[in-house]
Coordinates of C-alpha atoms and ligand atoms in Angstrom, one line a residue:
Chain H
X1 CA -21.1 22.4 -11.0
X2 CA -23.0 23.1 -8.3
X3 CA -20.7 23.9 -5.2
X4 CA -22.7 21.4 -3.8
X5 CA -22.1 18.5 -6.3
X6 CA -18.5 19.0 -5.6
X7 CA -18.7 18.8 -2.2
X8 CA -20.1 15.2 -3.0
X9 CA -17.9 14.0 -5.7
X10 CA -15.1 11.1 -4.5
X11 CA -12.5 13.8 -6.4
X12 CA -13.0 16.3 -3.9
X13 CA -12.6 14.0 -1.2
X14 CA -9.4 12.7 -2.7
X15 CA -7.6 15.6 -3.4
X16 CA -8.3 17.5 -0.3
X17 CA -7.7 14.4 1.8
X18 CA -3.8 15.1 -1.1
X19 CA -3.5 18.9 -0.6
X20 CA -3.3 17.6 3.3
X21 CA -1.0 15.2 3.3
X22 CA 1.4 17.3 1.5
X23 CA 0.8 20.6 2.2
X24 CA 0.7 19.2 6.7
X25 CA 4.6 18.9 6.1
X26 CA 5.2 22.4 5.6
X27 CA 3.2 23.3 9.1
X28 CA 5.5 20.3 11.3
X29 CA 7.9 22.1 13.9
X30 CA 9.8 19.1 14.4
X31 CA 10.3 15.6 13.4
X32 CA 7.7 14.6 16.2
X33 CA 5.0 15.4 14.7
X34 CA 6.1 12.9 11.4
X35 CA 5.5 10.0 13.6
X36 CA 1.9 11.3 14.7
X37 CA 0.5 12.4 11.3
X38 CA 1.8 8.7 10.5
X39 CA -0.2 7.6 13.1
X40 CA -3.2 9.2 12.2
X41 CA -2.5 7.9 8.7
X42 CA -2.7 3.7 9.5
X43 CA -5.5 4.4 11.8
X44 CA -7.3 5.9 8.8
X45 CA -6.9 3.3 7.0
X46 CA -8.0 0.9 8.9
X47 CA -11.0 2.7 9.8
X48 CA -11.9 3.9 6.0
X49 CA -12.1 0.1 6.0
X50 CA -14.3 -0.2 9.2
X51 CA -16.5 2.4 7.7
X52 CA -17.6 0.0 4.3
X53 CA -18.4 -2.1 7.3
X54 CA -20.2 0.1 10.0
X55 CA -21.7 2.7 7.8
X56 CA -22.4 1.4 4.4
X57 CA -23.4 -1.9 5.4
X58 CA -24.5 -0.9 9.2
X59 CA -22.8 -3.6 10.8
X60 CA -21.1 -3.7 13.7
X61 CA -17.2 -5.1 14.4
X62 CA -16.1 -5.0 18.0
X63 CA -13.5 -6.8 17.0
X64 CA -11.8 -5.3 14.7
X65 CA -8.2 -5.2 16.1
X66 CA -7.8 -8.5 16.1
X67 CA -7.5 -8.3 11.8
X68 CA -5.4 -5.0 13.1
X69 CA -3.1 -7.9 15.2
X70 CA -2.8 -10.8 12.0
X71 CA -2.1 -7.9 10.1
X72 CA 0.7 -6.6 12.5
X73 CA 1.8 -10.0 13.4
X74 CA 2.1 -11.7 10.0
X75 CA 5.3 -9.2 9.0
X76 CA 6.9 -9.8 12.9
X77 CA 6.0 -13.4 13.2
X78 CA 6.4 -14.0 8.8
X79 CA 10.4 -12.0 8.4
X80 CA 11.4 -13.8 12.5
X81 CA 10.3 -17.0 12.6
X82 CA 9.1 -18.2 8.7
X83 CA 11.9 -16.3 6.7
X84 CA 9.3 -14.5 4.8
X85 CA 10.2 -11.0 3.3
X86 CA 8.2 -8.0 5.1
X87 CA 7.0 -7.1 2.7
X88 CA 5.5 -10.8 1.6
X89 CA 4.4 -10.6 5.1
X90 CA 1.9 -8.0 4.7
X91 CA 0.8 -9.6 1.6
X92 CA 0.1 -12.8 3.6
X93 CA -1.4 -11.6 6.4
X94 CA -3.6 -9.5 4.5
X95 CA -5.4 -12.8 2.9
X96 CA -5.0 -14.4 6.3
X97 CA -7.5 -12.1 7.6
X98 CA -9.3 -11.9 4.0
X99 CA -9.7 -15.6 4.9
X100 CA -10.1 -16.0 8.7
X101 CA -13.4 -12.9 7.9
X102 CA -14.7 -15.5 5.1
X103 CA -14.7 -18.4 7.3
X104 CA -16.2 -16.7 11.1
X105 CA -18.4 -13.9 8.8
X106 CA -20.4 -16.5 7.7
X107 CA -22.0 -17.7 10.7
X108 CA -21.7 -14.1 13.1
X109 CA -23.5 -12.1 10.4
X110 CA -26.0 -14.4 10.4
X111 CA -26.3 -12.2 14.3
X112 CA -27.9 -8.5 14.2
X113 CA -27.1 -5.7 16.7
X114 CA -26.4 -6.7 20.3
X115 CA -25.6 -10.3 19.2
X116 CA -23.4 -9.3 16.1
X117 CA -21.1 -7.0 18.2
X118 CA -20.8 -9.5 21.0
X119 CA -20.7 -12.1 18.6
X120 CA -17.1 -9.9 17.3
X121 CA -15.6 -8.8 20.3
X122 CA -15.5 -12.6 21.0
X123 CA -13.4 -12.7 17.7
X124 CA -11.5 -9.7 18.5
X125 CA -11.0 -11.2 22.4
X126 CA -9.7 -14.7 20.6
X127 CA -7.3 -13.4 18.8
X128 CA -5.6 -11.6 21.2
X129 CA -5.5 -14.2 23.8
X130 CA -3.9 -16.0 20.9
X131 CA -1.3 -14.2 20.2
X132 CA -0.6 -13.3 23.9
X133 CA -0.9 -16.6 25.1
X134 CA 1.6 -18.7 21.7
X135 CA 4.2 -16.8 23.2
X136 CA 7.4 -19.1 21.3
X137 CA 6.3 -17.5 17.8
X138 CA 4.6 -14.0 19.8
X139 CA 6.7 -13.3 22.1
X140 CA 3.7 -13.2 24.7
X141 CA 2.6 -9.9 26.8
X142 CA 5.7 -8.0 26.2
X143 CA 5.5 -8.2 22.3
X144 CA 8.3 -9.3 20.0
X145 CA 10.4 -6.3 17.1
X146 CA 10.3 -6.6 13.6
X147 CA 12.4 -6.1 11.0
X148 CA 12.5 -3.7 8.7
X149 CA 10.2 -3.2 5.4
X150 CA 13.1 -3.3 2.5
X151 CA 11.7 -3.2 -0.8
X152 CA 13.8 -2.9 -4.2
X153 CA 17.1 -3.3 -1.8
X154 CA 15.2 1.0 -0.5
X155 CA 15.4 0.3 3.7
X156 CA 12.0 1.9 4.6
X157 CA 12.7 4.1 8.1
X158 CA 12.4 7.5 9.9
X159 CA 9.6 8.7 10.6
X160 CA 9.5 10.9 7.9
X161 CA 10.1 8.1 5.1
X162 CA 6.8 6.2 7.1
X163 CA 4.8 9.2 6.5
X164 CA 4.5 10.0 2.6
X165 CA 4.7 5.9 2.9
X166 CA 1.8 5.6 4.9
X167 CA 0.3 9.3 3.6
X168 CA 0.1 7.0 -0.2
X169 CA -1.3 3.4 1.4
X170 CA -3.7 5.3 2.8
X171 CA -4.6 7.8 -0.3
X172 CA -4.9 4.1 -1.9
X173 CA -7.1 2.9 0.6
X174 CA -9.4 6.5 0.4
X175 CA -9.2 5.9 -3.4
X176 CA -10.7 2.0 -3.3
X177 CA -13.5 2.9 -0.6
X178 CA -14.3 6.2 -2.6
X179 CA -14.9 4.6 -6.0
X180 CA -17.4 1.4 -4.1
X181 CA -20.0 4.2 -2.8
X182 CA -21.6 5.0 -6.7
X183 CA -21.5 1.2 -7.9
X184 CA -23.7 -2.0 -7.5
X185 CA -21.7 -2.9 -4.2
X186 CA -21.9 0.4 -3.0
X187 CA -25.5 0.1 -3.5
X188 CA -26.4 -3.1 -2.2
X189 CA -24.3 -2.5 0.4
X190 CA -26.0 1.1 1.7
X191 CA -29.7 -0.4 0.5
X192 CA -29.4 -3.8 2.7
X193 CA -28.5 -1.0 5.6
X194 CA -31.8 0.5 5.4
X195 CA -34.2 -1.9 4.5
X196 CA -32.9 -6.5 4.6
X197 CA -36.5 -7.4 3.3
X198 CA -36.7 -4.7 0.3
X199 CA -33.0 -5.3 -0.4
X200 CA -33.6 -9.6 -0.9
X201 CA -36.8 -8.5 -2.5
X202 CA -34.7 -6.5 -5.5
X203 CA -32.6 -9.4 -5.7
X204 CA -30.0 -8.9 -3.3
X205 CA -27.8 -11.5 -1.8
X206 CA -27.9 -9.8 1.6
X207 CA -25.5 -12.4 3.7
X208 CA -23.2 -12.6 0.7
X209 CA -22.8 -8.5 0.2
X210 CA -22.6 -8.3 4.5
X211 CA -19.7 -10.9 4.0
X212 CA -17.8 -9.0 1.4
X213 CA -18.7 -5.8 3.9
X214 CA -16.4 -7.9 6.3
X215 CA -13.6 -9.3 4.6
X216 CA -13.0 -6.0 2.9
X217 CA -12.6 -4.1 6.5
X218 CA -10.7 -7.7 7.7
X219 CA -7.8 -6.5 4.8
X220 CA -7.8 -2.7 5.5
X221 CA -7.5 -3.7 9.1
X222 CA -4.8 -6.0 8.3
X223 CA -2.4 -3.7 6.3
X224 CA -3.0 -0.9 9.2
X225 CA -1.6 -3.7 11.7
X226 CA 1.6 -4.5 9.4
X227 CA 2.2 -0.4 8.4
X228 CA 2.0 0.0 12.2
X229 CA 4.3 -2.9 13.1
X230 CA 6.9 -2.1 10.0
X231 CA 6.5 1.5 11.5
X232 CA 7.3 0.4 15.2
X233 CA 10.0 -2.5 14.5
X234 CA 8.1 -3.3 17.1
X235 CA 4.7 -5.2 18.8
X236 CA 2.5 -5.6 21.3
X237 CA -0.5 -8.3 21.7
X238 CA -2.4 -4.2 23.2
X239 CA -2.7 -3.7 19.4
X240 CA -5.6 -6.6 18.6
X241 CA -7.3 -5.7 21.9
X242 CA -10.4 -4.7 23.1
X243 CA -9.3 -1.1 23.9
X244 CA -8.3 -0.1 20.5
X245 CA -11.2 -2.4 19.0
X246 CA -13.0 0.6 20.8
X247 CA -10.8 3.5 19.5
X248 CA -11.9 1.6 15.9
X249 CA -14.8 2.0 16.4
X250 CA -14.8 5.5 18.3
X251 CA -13.2 6.8 15.2
X252 CA -15.4 5.9 13.0
X253 CA -18.7 7.3 15.0
X254 CA -17.4 10.6 15.7
X255 CA -15.7 11.3 12.1
X256 CA -19.5 9.9 11.4
X257 CA -21.0 7.1 9.8
X258 CA -20.6 6.3 6.5
X259 CA -18.6 9.7 5.4
X260 CA -15.1 8.4 3.9
X261 CA -13.9 11.8 4.9
X262 CA -14.8 10.9 8.0
X263 CA -13.3 8.3 9.5
X264 CA -9.6 9.8 8.4
X265 CA -11.1 13.1 11.1
X266 CA -12.2 10.7 13.4
X267 CA -9.1 8.6 13.2
X268 CA -6.8 12.3 13.4
X269 CA -9.2 13.1 16.4
X270 CA -8.6 10.5 18.5
X271 CA -5.0 9.9 17.5
X272 CA -4.2 13.0 18.4
X273 CA -6.3 14.7 20.8
X274 CA -4.4 12.1 23.2
X275 CA -1.1 13.7 22.7
X276 CA -3.0 17.8 23.3
X277 CA -4.6 15.9 25.8
X278 CA -0.9 15.3 27.9
X279 CA -1.4 18.8 29.7
X280 CA -4.2 17.2 31.9
X281 CA -2.0 14.8 33.3
X282 CA -4.0 12.5 35.7
X283 CA -6.9 13.7 34.3
X284 CA -6.6 13.0 30.3
X285 CA -8.8 10.1 30.1
X286 CA -11.4 11.9 32.1
X287 CA -11.5 15.0 29.2
X288 CA -10.9 12.7 26.7
X289 CA -13.8 11.5 27.8
X290 CA -15.8 13.9 27.8
X291 CA -14.7 15.4 24.5
X292 CA -15.8 12.4 23.0
X293 CA -19.0 12.9 24.9
X294 CA -20.2 16.4 23.8
X295 CA -19.4 15.9 20.2
X296 CA -21.9 12.6 20.1
X297 CA -23.7 15.6 22.0
X298 CA -23.8 18.4 19.6
X299 CA -22.2 16.7 16.2
X300 CA -24.8 13.7 16.3
X301 CA -23.9 12.8 13.0
X302 CA -20.4 12.4 13.3
X303 CA -18.0 15.4 12.7
X304 CA -18.0 15.0 8.7
X305 CA -21.6 14.8 7.8
X306 CA -23.1 17.4 10.5
X307 CA -19.8 19.6 9.1
X308 CA -21.3 19.5 5.3
X309 CA -24.7 20.0 6.1
X310 CA -24.2 23.5 8.0
X311 CA -21.3 24.2 5.4
X312 CA -25.0 23.1 3.1
X313 CA -27.4 24.9 4.8
X314 CA -25.2 28.2 4.9
X315 CA -25.2 27.2 0.9
X316 CA -28.9 27.1 0.3
X317 CA -29.2 30.6 2.9
X318 CA -26.4 32.8 0.9
X319 CA -28.2 31.7 -2.9
X320 CA -32.1 31.8 -1.4
X321 CA -31.2 35.3 0.1
Chain S
X1 CA -51.6 -19.0 -19.0
X2 CA -51.3 -18.7 -15.4
X3 CA -47.5 -16.8 -14.7
X4 CA -47.9 -16.8 -11.1
X5 CA -50.2 -19.3 -9.6
X6 CA -50.6 -20.0 -5.3
X7 CA -51.6 -23.5 -4.1
X8 CA -53.7 -24.5 -1.1
X9 CA -51.0 -22.0 0.4
X10 CA -51.5 -22.0 4.8
X11 CA -49.3 -20.5 7.9
X12 CA -50.1 -19.9 11.4
X13 CA -48.5 -17.8 13.7
X14 CA -48.3 -19.2 17.2
X15 CA -52.1 -20.4 17.2
X16 CA -53.7 -17.7 15.3
X17 CA -54.1 -19.3 11.6
X18 CA -53.0 -16.2 9.4
X19 CA -53.2 -17.6 6.3
X20 CA -55.6 -20.8 6.3
X21 CA -55.6 -22.7 2.5
X22 CA -55.6 -19.9 -0.2
X23 CA -55.1 -21.1 -4.5
X24 CA -55.2 -17.7 -6.9
X25 CA -53.6 -17.4 -10.3
X26 CA -52.1 -14.5 -11.9
X27 CA -52.5 -14.2 -15.7
X28 CA -49.5 -11.6 -17.5
X29 CA -51.1 -8.2 -18.7
X30 CA -54.3 -8.8 -15.9
X31 CA -54.4 -7.2 -12.6
X32 CA -55.8 -9.5 -9.6
X33 CA -57.1 -8.0 -6.6
X34 CA -57.2 -9.4 -2.9
X35 CA -59.6 -8.0 -0.9
X36 CA -60.5 -9.0 2.6
X37 CA -61.0 -6.9 6.5
X38 CA -57.8 -5.4 8.3
X39 CA -56.4 -9.2 9.9
X40 CA -57.4 -10.9 6.6
X41 CA -53.9 -12.7 5.8
X42 CA -52.7 -10.5 2.6
X43 CA -49.9 -8.7 3.7
X44 CA -49.4 -12.9 4.9
X45 CA -50.0 -14.4 1.7
X46 CA -47.8 -11.8 0.4
X47 CA -45.2 -13.0 2.4
X48 CA -45.2 -16.0 1.9
X49 CA -45.5 -15.8 -2.4
X50 CA -42.5 -13.6 -2.4
X51 CA -40.2 -15.8 -0.3
X52 CA -40.1 -14.0 3.6
X53 CA -42.2 -16.4 5.2
X54 CA -42.0 -19.7 4.9
X55 CA -45.5 -22.4 4.2
X56 CA -46.3 -24.3 6.6
X57 CA -48.4 -25.7 3.2
X58 CA -48.9 -24.9 -0.2
X59 CA -47.4 -24.9 -3.3
X60 CA -45.7 -21.6 -5.1
X61 CA -45.3 -21.4 -9.2
X62 CA -43.7 -19.0 -11.1
X63 CA -43.6 -19.7 -14.9
X64 CA -44.2 -22.9 -14.5
X65 CA -41.2 -23.6 -12.1
X66 CA -42.0 -24.3 -8.3
X67 CA -40.2 -21.9 -6.6
X68 CA -41.9 -23.1 -2.7
X69 CA -39.8 -22.3 -0.3
X70 CA -37.3 -20.3 -2.6
X71 CA -35.3 -17.2 -0.8
X72 CA -36.8 -13.7 -2.1
X73 CA -33.7 -13.0 -4.0
X74 CA -34.3 -16.1 -5.5
X75 CA -37.6 -15.6 -6.7
X76 CA -36.5 -11.9 -7.6
X77 CA -34.1 -13.4 -9.7
X78 CA -36.7 -15.3 -11.4
X79 CA -39.2 -12.6 -12.0
X80 CA -41.0 -12.1 -9.1
X81 CA -41.0 -8.2 -7.1
X82 CA -43.6 -6.5 -4.5
X83 CA -43.8 -3.3 -2.4
X84 CA -44.9 -2.7 1.2
X85 CA -47.7 -1.7 3.0
X86 CA -45.6 -0.6 5.2
X87 CA -42.9 1.6 3.2
X88 CA -39.4 0.1 3.1
X89 CA -37.4 2.6 1.4
X90 CA -33.8 3.0 2.2
X91 CA -34.2 6.3 3.3
X92 CA -30.3 6.9 3.6
X93 CA -30.1 6.9 -0.5
X94 CA -31.4 8.8 -3.1
X95 CA -34.5 8.5 -4.9
X96 CA -32.7 7.6 -8.1
X97 CA -30.4 5.3 -6.1
X98 CA -33.4 3.6 -4.9
X99 CA -34.1 2.6 -8.3
X100 CA -30.5 1.9 -9.5
X101 CA -30.5 -0.6 -6.1
X102 CA -33.8 -2.0 -7.9
X103 CA -31.7 -2.0 -10.9
X104 CA -29.2 -5.0 -9.1
X105 CA -30.0 -8.0 -10.7
X106 CA -30.2 -5.9 -14.4
X107 CA -26.4 -5.4 -13.3
X108 CA -22.7 -7.0 -13.6
X109 CA -21.4 -7.5 -11.2
X110 CA -17.9 -7.5 -10.2
X111 CA -16.6 -6.2 -6.8
X112 CA -12.7 -6.0 -8.1
X113 CA -14.2 -3.8 -10.8
X114 CA -16.3 -1.7 -8.6
X115 CA -13.7 -1.4 -6.3
X116 CA -11.2 0.0 -8.9
X117 CA -13.8 1.8 -10.7
X118 CA -13.3 0.3 -14.4
X119 CA -14.4 2.1 -17.2
X120 CA -17.4 -1.3 -18.1
X121 CA -18.2 -0.4 -14.2
X122 CA -19.0 3.9 -15.4
X123 CA -20.9 2.8 -18.5
X124 CA -23.0 0.4 -16.4
X125 CA -23.2 3.4 -13.7
X126 CA -25.0 5.4 -16.7
X127 CA -27.1 3.1 -18.5
X128 CA -28.4 2.0 -14.5
X129 CA -29.2 5.7 -13.7
X130 CA -30.4 6.5 -17.1
X131 CA -33.0 3.6 -16.5
X132 CA -34.2 4.6 -13.0
X133 CA -34.8 8.1 -14.2
X134 CA -36.5 7.2 -17.0
X135 CA -38.5 4.7 -14.4
X136 CA -38.6 7.7 -12.1
X137 CA -40.3 9.8 -15.1
X138 CA -42.3 7.1 -15.2
X139 CA -43.7 7.6 -11.5
X140 CA -43.9 10.9 -11.9
X141 CA -40.9 11.6 -9.7
X142 CA -38.6 12.9 -12.7
X143 CA -37.4 16.4 -10.5
X144 CA -36.9 14.6 -7.6
X145 CA -34.0 12.0 -8.5
X146 CA -31.5 13.4 -6.5
X147 CA -33.8 14.2 -2.7
X148 CA -32.8 12.0 -0.2
X149 CA -35.7 8.9 0.0
X150 CA -35.7 9.9 4.2
X151 CA -37.0 13.4 2.8
X152 CA -39.7 13.4 0.5
X153 CA -43.7 12.7 1.4
X154 CA -45.1 9.9 1.9
X155 CA -47.7 9.6 -1.3
X156 CA -43.8 10.2 -3.6
X157 CA -42.5 7.1 -1.2
X158 CA -45.1 4.8 -2.1
X159 CA -44.5 5.8 -5.5
X160 CA -41.4 5.8 -5.6
X161 CA -41.3 1.9 -4.2
X162 CA -43.3 1.0 -7.3
X163 CA -40.7 2.4 -9.7
X164 CA -38.2 0.8 -7.7
X165 CA -40.5 -3.2 -7.8
X166 CA -40.9 -2.5 -11.5
X167 CA -37.1 -1.3 -12.1
X168 CA -35.8 -5.4 -12.2
X169 CA -38.3 -5.7 -14.9
X170 CA -40.4 -8.6 -12.9
X171 CA -43.1 -10.9 -14.5
X172 CA -44.9 -10.0 -11.5
X173 CA -45.5 -7.4 -9.3
X174 CA -47.1 -7.8 -5.6
X175 CA -48.5 -4.2 -4.6
X176 CA -49.2 -4.2 -1.1
X177 CA -51.8 -1.6 -0.8
X178 CA -50.4 1.0 -2.8
X179 CA -52.5 3.8 -2.4
X180 CA -53.2 3.4 1.0
X181 CA -53.0 7.4 2.8
X182 CA -52.7 8.3 -0.6
X183 CA -55.4 11.5 -1.9
X184 CA -57.6 11.6 -4.3
X185 CA -55.0 12.9 -7.0
X186 CA -52.7 10.6 -6.0
X187 CA -54.5 7.6 -5.9
X188 CA -55.8 8.5 -9.6
X189 CA -51.7 8.4 -10.2
X190 CA -51.8 4.9 -9.2
X191 CA -54.8 3.8 -11.2
X192 CA -52.9 4.7 -13.9
X193 CA -49.8 3.2 -13.1
X194 CA -50.7 0.3 -12.5
X195 CA -53.2 -0.1 -15.6
X196 CA -50.0 1.1 -17.7
X197 CA -48.1 -1.9 -15.8
X198 CA -50.2 -4.5 -16.7
X199 CA -50.9 -3.0 -20.2
X200 CA -46.6 -4.2 -20.1
X201 CA -48.1 -7.3 -20.3
X202 CA -46.9 -8.1 -15.8
X203 CA -48.8 -9.6 -14.1
X204 CA -50.5 -7.3 -11.0
X205 CA -51.5 -8.7 -7.6
X206 CA -52.9 -6.0 -5.9
X207 CA -53.9 -5.5 -2.2
X208 CA -55.9 -2.0 -1.8
X209 CA -58.8 -1.1 0.7
X210 CA -60.0 1.6 -1.9
X211 CA -63.2 -0.4 -3.3
X212 CA -63.3 2.1 -6.3
X213 CA -59.5 1.7 -7.4
X214 CA -60.0 -2.2 -7.1
X215 CA -63.5 -2.5 -9.4
X216 CA -62.5 0.1 -11.9
X217 CA -59.3 -1.8 -12.2
X218 CA -59.3 -5.2 -11.5
X219 CA -59.5 -8.1 -14.2
X220 CA -60.6 -11.1 -10.7
X221 CA -61.2 -10.2 -6.9
X222 CA -60.3 -12.8 -4.3
X223 CA -61.7 -11.7 -0.9
X224 CA -60.2 -13.0 2.3
X225 CA -62.1 -13.4 5.8
X226 CA -60.1 -14.6 8.5
X227 CA -57.2 -16.3 6.3
X228 CA -59.5 -18.5 4.5
X229 CA -60.6 -17.7 0.7
X230 CA -64.1 -16.2 0.5
X231 CA -65.0 -15.5 -2.8
X232 CA -63.3 -15.4 -6.1
X233 CA -64.8 -14.1 -9.3
X234 CA -65.4 -10.8 -11.9
X235 CA -65.6 -7.6 -10.4
X236 CA -69.3 -7.7 -11.1
X237 CA -69.6 -11.2 -9.6
X238 CA -67.5 -9.9 -6.4
X239 CA -69.8 -7.5 -5.6
X240 CA -73.0 -9.4 -6.0
X241 CA -71.8 -12.2 -3.8
X242 CA -74.2 -12.0 -1.3
X243 CA -71.6 -14.0 1.3
X244 CA -68.6 -10.7 0.3
X245 CA -71.9 -8.3 1.5
X246 CA -72.1 -9.7 4.8
X247 CA -68.7 -11.1 5.8
X248 CA -66.7 -7.8 4.1
X249 CA -68.9 -4.9 5.1
X250 CA -71.7 -6.6 7.9
X251 CA -74.9 -7.3 7.3
X252 CA -76.3 -3.7 7.9
X253 CA -74.2 -1.7 5.0
X254 CA -75.2 -4.9 2.7
X255 CA -77.5 -3.3 0.3
X256 CA -75.7 0.1 0.1
X257 CA -72.7 -1.8 -1.0
X258 CA -74.5 -4.4 -3.6
X259 CA -75.4 -0.8 -4.8
X260 CA -72.0 0.2 -4.6
Ligands
LIG401 N1 -45.1 -12.0 11.5 C1 -46.4 -12.4 12.1 N2 -46.5 -12.8 13.5 C2 -47.5 -12.8 14.3 N3 -49.1 -12.7 13.7 C3 -48.4 -12.4 12.5 C4 -47.4 -11.8 12.1 N4 -47.9 -11.6 10.7 C5 -49.2 -11.9 10.5 N5 -49.8 -11.8 11.2 C6 -51.2 -12.3 12.1 O1 -51.9 -12.6 11.1 C7 -52.9 -11.8 10.4 C8 -52.8 -11.6 9.6 O2 -52.0 -10.5 9.5 P1 -51.9 -9.8 7.9 O3 -51.5 -10.6 6.9 O4 -51.2 -8.1 8.1 O5 -53.4 -8.8 7.4 P2 -54.0 -7.8 6.5 O6 -52.4 -7.8 5.4 O7 -55.2 -8.8 5.7 O8 -54.6 -6.8 6.8 C9 -53.6 -11.0 11.8 O9 -53.8 -12.1 12.6 C10 -51.3 -11.3 11.7 O10 -51.5 -10.6 13.4
LIG402 MG1 -52.1 -6.1 5.1

């Protein structure tokens, strides 16, 4: 197979990710790193889902943390108030997020561009307000504790365990997302992204496919939210808030719209940079903002697609020379 | 027997009546050309017939079935396809993927099967790819399948649109200025394509400014002017029609056109 074909194949992406998850711990100087890396895997899961909506279908959601919050509070409220075991609460939360996305997506996805952005923003804000105000169920702005996940008698606890669990779920999520790209569904999403009229004329039900992408993205975010809540054993409404929504969108765009690996790299950048930038103390956020701007100016297509293009150009000149 | 029939179609934008009482009928295996000066309403007529615009008046029937006001994706399922004057390619997809997307209606589609990429999905993907490659070869783009459509030259994109429009195996095909901006060689190529498509039994409706191409290839011609039908007939009849000569080319060109 040609080098370029190898780079583009989904097995390559999956292999790189699996190798990274497997080998990274060899370089960890302390247990703290397991926790940071697990945070990356969980954010990456949400980003991969959002990338299906934004990168493939080209539809923005500025309220995606709302679904993250639903997943997180499902595993908090389910066991605490309803006696549902945590794993079942995770599944129920994902189903609830999917159904909500289906119901809300129908009218909202008729909107385009800025209007869609504002409408989804409203959805996210709405979820965050409900989670903050229904304090009898959610503990209000202070948040609430989350029971430990127990699977077949195995108590899932500790940073290292969560590193492997979240890494495995990320691999599964990546596999599904990579699968989708080169199928009727994936092609329909990418087609409507480039031209809605042309997509309709070849028989693609544009509204239905946008809705599917929205539901998929909501389910990914919800599962990610559940995992975070279970790992942290605690959850606050901030996780459903506007800033977190913006963070998720930034991960997808910085990593590279449309690229599954890009979403993971974007999540890694957005999660680890603030940890690295603590040396700047009160200027931390300033430097973070500056770096994101520089990324966008110099790697406009996103980190992964830009690097791929540079690498492919190198290969070409070497083949020619 | 007519396959695609438009009766008395009309639409206005604000005060502008873009299409005003236009009728035509297209038969399988035949080429019906629609000509007229810029702004005559040809593209708008296509947008009405293909369901992108909602007609204010008139009726469209496809295969004897009333499809007035049907959505484009519904019309596509019933066998109507088209290309666009202002290109509407899927620029971030490869040439082959563009045509594969055109096979959408011919594919079994299941979100769950796609997510897990079941063996049936992989098998179907190979079939879809093979069909797309055959169409690319038909429009002489066989070598460009893996090129991102956004990186193809204009003439190639025109042919790519034709390949994509043929991918659903339509019964009726609307072509909006397929030879516009193409050089002589490319125009000859498009002439060949249209003839071959019609010979397969497709009802072709062609909007085109290249009169040499139109006169050569058409079975019938409909002339529009200011949104209204001006004349209809065989190429010879239309060429000799004094109204057409006057309105379409201006009175001073009348003599030359009559001899063209
Ligand atoms: N969406 C639209 N909104 C407003 N006016 C339109 C629209 N589409 C077409 N028109 C008008 O309808 C008339 C016919 O245009 P068109 O169908 O593009 O002509 P042609 O394809 O024959 O050159 C023009 O006056 C054009 O400005
Ligand atoms: Mg036109």
